[in-house]
PDB file of C-alpha atoms in Angstrom:
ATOM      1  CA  UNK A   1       0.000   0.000   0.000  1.00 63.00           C
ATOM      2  CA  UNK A   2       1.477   3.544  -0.804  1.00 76.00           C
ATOM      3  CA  UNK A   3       2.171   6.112   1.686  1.00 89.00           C
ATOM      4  CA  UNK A   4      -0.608   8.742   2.466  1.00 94.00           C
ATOM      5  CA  UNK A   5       0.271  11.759   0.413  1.00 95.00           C
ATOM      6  CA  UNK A   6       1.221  13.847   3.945  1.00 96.00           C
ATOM      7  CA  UNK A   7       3.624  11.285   5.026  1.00 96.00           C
ATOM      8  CA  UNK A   8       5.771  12.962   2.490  1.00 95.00           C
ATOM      9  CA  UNK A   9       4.650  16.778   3.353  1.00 95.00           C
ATOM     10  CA  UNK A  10       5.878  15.711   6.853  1.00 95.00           C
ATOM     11  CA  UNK A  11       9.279  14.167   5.864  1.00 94.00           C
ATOM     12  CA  UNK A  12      10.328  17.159   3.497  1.00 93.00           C
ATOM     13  CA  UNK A  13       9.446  19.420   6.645  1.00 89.00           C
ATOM     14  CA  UNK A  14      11.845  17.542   8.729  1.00 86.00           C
ATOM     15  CA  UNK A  15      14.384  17.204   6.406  1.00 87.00           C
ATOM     16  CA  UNK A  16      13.945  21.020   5.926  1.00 85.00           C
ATOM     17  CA  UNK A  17      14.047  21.723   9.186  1.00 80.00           C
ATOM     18  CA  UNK A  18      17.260  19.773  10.003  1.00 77.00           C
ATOM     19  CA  UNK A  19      18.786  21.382   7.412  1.00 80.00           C
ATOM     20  CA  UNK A  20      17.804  24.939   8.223  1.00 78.00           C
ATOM     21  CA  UNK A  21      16.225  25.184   4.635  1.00 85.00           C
ATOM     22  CA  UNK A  22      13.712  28.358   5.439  1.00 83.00           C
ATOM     23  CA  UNK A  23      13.301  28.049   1.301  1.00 89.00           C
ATOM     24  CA  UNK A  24      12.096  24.490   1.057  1.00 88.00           C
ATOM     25  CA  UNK A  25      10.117  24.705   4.828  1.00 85.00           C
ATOM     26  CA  UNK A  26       8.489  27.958   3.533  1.00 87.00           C
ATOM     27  CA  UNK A  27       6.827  25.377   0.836  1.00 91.00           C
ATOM     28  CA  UNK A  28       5.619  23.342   3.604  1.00 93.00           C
ATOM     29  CA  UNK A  29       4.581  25.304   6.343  1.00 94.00           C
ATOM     30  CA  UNK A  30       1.628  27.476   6.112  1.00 95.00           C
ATOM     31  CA  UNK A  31       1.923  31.018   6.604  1.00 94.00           C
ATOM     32  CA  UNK A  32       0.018  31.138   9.955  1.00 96.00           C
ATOM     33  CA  UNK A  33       1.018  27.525  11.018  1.00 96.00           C
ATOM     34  CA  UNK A  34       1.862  27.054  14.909  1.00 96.00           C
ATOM     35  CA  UNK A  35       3.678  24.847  17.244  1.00 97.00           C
ATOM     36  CA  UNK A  36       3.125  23.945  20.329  1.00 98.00           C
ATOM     37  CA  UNK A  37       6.000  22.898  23.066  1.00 97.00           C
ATOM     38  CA  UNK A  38       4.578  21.740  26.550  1.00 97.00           C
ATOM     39  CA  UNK A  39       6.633  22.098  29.578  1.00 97.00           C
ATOM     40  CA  UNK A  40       8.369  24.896  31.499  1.00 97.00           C
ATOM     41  CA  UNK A  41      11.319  25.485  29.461  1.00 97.00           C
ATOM     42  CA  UNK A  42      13.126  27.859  27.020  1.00 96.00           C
ATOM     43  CA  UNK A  43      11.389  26.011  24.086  1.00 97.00           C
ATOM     44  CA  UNK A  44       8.354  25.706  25.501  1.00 97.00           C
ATOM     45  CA  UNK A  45       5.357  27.260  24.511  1.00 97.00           C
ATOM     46  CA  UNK A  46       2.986  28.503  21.649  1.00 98.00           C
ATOM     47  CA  UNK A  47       5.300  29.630  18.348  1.00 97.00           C
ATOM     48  CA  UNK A  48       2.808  31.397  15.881  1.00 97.00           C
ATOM     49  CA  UNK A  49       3.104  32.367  12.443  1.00 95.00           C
ATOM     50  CA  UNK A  50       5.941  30.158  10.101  1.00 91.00           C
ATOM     51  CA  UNK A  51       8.506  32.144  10.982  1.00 90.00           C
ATOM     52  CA  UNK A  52       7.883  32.165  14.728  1.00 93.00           C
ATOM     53  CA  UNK A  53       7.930  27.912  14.099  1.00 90.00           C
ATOM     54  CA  UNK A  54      11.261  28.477  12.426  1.00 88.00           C
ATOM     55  CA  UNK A  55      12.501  30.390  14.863  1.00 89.00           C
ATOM     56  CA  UNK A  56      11.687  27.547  17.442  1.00 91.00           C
ATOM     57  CA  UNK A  57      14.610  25.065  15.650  1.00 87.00           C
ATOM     58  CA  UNK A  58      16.379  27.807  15.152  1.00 89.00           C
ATOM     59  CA  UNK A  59      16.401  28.463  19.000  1.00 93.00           C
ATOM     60  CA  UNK A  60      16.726  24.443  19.935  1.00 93.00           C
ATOM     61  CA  UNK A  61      19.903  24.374  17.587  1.00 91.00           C
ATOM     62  CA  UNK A  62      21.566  27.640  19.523  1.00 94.00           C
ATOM     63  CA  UNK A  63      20.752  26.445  23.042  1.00 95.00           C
ATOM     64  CA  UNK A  64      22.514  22.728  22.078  1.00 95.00           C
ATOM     65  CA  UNK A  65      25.495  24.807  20.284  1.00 94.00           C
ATOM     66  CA  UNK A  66      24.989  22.748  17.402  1.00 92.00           C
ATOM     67  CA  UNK A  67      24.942  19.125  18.511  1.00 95.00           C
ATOM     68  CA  UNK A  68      20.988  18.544  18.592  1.00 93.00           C
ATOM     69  CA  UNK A  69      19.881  15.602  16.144  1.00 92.00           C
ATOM     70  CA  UNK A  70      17.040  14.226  15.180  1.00 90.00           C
ATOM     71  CA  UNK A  71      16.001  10.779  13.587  1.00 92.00           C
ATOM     72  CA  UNK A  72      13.228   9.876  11.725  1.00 94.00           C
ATOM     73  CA  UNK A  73      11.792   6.362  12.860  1.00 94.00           C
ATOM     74  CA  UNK A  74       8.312   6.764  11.018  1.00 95.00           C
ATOM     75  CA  UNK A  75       5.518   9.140   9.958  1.00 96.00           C
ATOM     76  CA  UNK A  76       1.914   7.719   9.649  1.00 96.00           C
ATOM     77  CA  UNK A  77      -0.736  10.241   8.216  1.00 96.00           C
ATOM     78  CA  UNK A  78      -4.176  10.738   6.648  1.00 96.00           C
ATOM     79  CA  UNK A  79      -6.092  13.501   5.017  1.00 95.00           C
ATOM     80  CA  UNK A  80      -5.662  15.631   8.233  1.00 95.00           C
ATOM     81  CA  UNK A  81      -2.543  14.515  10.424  1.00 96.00           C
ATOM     82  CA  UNK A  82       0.727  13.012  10.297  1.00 97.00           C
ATOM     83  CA  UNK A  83       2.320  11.702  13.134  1.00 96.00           C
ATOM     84  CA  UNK A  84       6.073  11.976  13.319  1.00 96.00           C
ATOM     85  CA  UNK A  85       8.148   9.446  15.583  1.00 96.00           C
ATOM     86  CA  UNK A  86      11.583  10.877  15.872  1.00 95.00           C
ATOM     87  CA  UNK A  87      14.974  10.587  18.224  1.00 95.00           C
ATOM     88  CA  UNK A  88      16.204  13.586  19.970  1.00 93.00           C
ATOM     89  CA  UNK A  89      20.147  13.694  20.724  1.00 95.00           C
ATOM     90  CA  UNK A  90      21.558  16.728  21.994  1.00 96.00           C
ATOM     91  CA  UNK A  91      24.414  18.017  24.439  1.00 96.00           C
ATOM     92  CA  UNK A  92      24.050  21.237  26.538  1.00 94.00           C
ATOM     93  CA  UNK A  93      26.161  22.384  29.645  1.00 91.00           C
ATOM     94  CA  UNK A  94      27.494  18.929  30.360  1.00 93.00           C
ATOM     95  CA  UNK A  95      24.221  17.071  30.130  1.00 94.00           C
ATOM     96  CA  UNK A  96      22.938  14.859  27.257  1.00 96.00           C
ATOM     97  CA  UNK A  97      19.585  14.103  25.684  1.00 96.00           C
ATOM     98  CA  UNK A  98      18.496  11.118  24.005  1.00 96.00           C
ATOM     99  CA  UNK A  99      14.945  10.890  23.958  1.00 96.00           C
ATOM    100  CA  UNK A 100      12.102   9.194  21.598  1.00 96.00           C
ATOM    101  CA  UNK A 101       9.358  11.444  20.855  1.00 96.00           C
ATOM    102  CA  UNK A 102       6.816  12.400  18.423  1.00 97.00           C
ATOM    103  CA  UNK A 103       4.788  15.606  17.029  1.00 96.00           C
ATOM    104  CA  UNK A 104       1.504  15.383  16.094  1.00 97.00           C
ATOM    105  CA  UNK A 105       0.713  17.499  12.692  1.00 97.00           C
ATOM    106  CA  UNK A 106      -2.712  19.271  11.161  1.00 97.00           C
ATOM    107  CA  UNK A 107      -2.068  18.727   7.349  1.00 97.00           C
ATOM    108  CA  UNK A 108      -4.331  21.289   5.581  1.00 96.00           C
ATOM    109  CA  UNK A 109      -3.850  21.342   1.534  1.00 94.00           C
ATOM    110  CA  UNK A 110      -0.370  19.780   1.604  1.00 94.00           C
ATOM    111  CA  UNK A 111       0.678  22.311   3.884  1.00 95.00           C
ATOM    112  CA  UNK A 112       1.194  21.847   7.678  1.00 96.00           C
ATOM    113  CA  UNK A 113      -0.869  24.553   9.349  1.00 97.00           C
ATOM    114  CA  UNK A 114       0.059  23.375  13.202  1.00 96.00           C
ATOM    115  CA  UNK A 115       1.995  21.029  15.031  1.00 96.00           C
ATOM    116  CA  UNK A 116       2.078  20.001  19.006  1.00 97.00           C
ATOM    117  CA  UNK A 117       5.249  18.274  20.556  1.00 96.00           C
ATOM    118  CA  UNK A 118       4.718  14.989  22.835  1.00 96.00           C
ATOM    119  CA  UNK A 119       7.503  14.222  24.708  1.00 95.00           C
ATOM    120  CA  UNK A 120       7.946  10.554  26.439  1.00 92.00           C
ATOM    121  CA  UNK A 121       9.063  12.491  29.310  1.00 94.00           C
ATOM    122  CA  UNK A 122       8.912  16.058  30.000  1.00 95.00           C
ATOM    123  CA  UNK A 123      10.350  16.404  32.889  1.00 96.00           C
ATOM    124  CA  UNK A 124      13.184  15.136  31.356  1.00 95.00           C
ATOM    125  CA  UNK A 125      13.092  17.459  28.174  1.00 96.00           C
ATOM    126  CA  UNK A 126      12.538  20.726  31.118  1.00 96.00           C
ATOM    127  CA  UNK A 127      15.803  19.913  32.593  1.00 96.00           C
ATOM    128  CA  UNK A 128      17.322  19.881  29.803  1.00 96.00           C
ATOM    129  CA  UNK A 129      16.250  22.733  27.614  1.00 96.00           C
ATOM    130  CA  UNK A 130      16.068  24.933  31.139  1.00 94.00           C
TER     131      UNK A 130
END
């Protein structure tokens, strides 16, 4: 069976993002698209508008100096979300991450118009990014 058509919307985006390809994400991201970080962090919180979404890896990149990776395991979608499983490895003042974790995306039109984090365990993601 093929792949839902927003399993690939969702793939691009996070190849995009890893990159830091603002051209090819700007294809893929709505306009007004959001994300949504729980926990009481530096990410966390409600980034609105592309740009403000951008901004948000932009931010996760600076605060790791560099070393945060991510690895797709999977993305499973239909007409309205896509469900990314990916795993988190960063380093940060002498700690380390390595956590599985997946975001949750609204797919409208082939574009993704929102997004909302899930973390396996925030408490361990709020020590981290804090």
């Amino acid at each position: 069976m093929a792949d839902h058509p927003n399993v690939a919307v969702v793939k691009r985006a996070c190849v995009a993002a890893r990159k830091g390809d603002r051209a090819m994400a700007a294809e893929l991201f709505a306009k007004d698209a959001e994300l949504y970080v729980p926990g009481k962090n530096l990410l966390a919180g409600l980034y609105e508008g592309r740009e403000a979404v951008f901004d948000f890896y932009r931010k996760a990149t600076e605060l790791s100096d560099g070393t945060l990776k991510a690895f797709l395991h999977d993305v499973v979608a239909n007409d309205r979300h896509a469900f990314a499983i990916e795993n988190f490895m960063a380093s940060r003042g002498g700690r380390s991450l390595d956590t599985r974790d997946v975001t949750v995306y609204h797919v409208v039109d082939g574009r993704i118009a929102g997004g909302t984090r899930l973390f396996t365990d925030i408490d361990v993601h709020d020590e981290f990014w804090s």
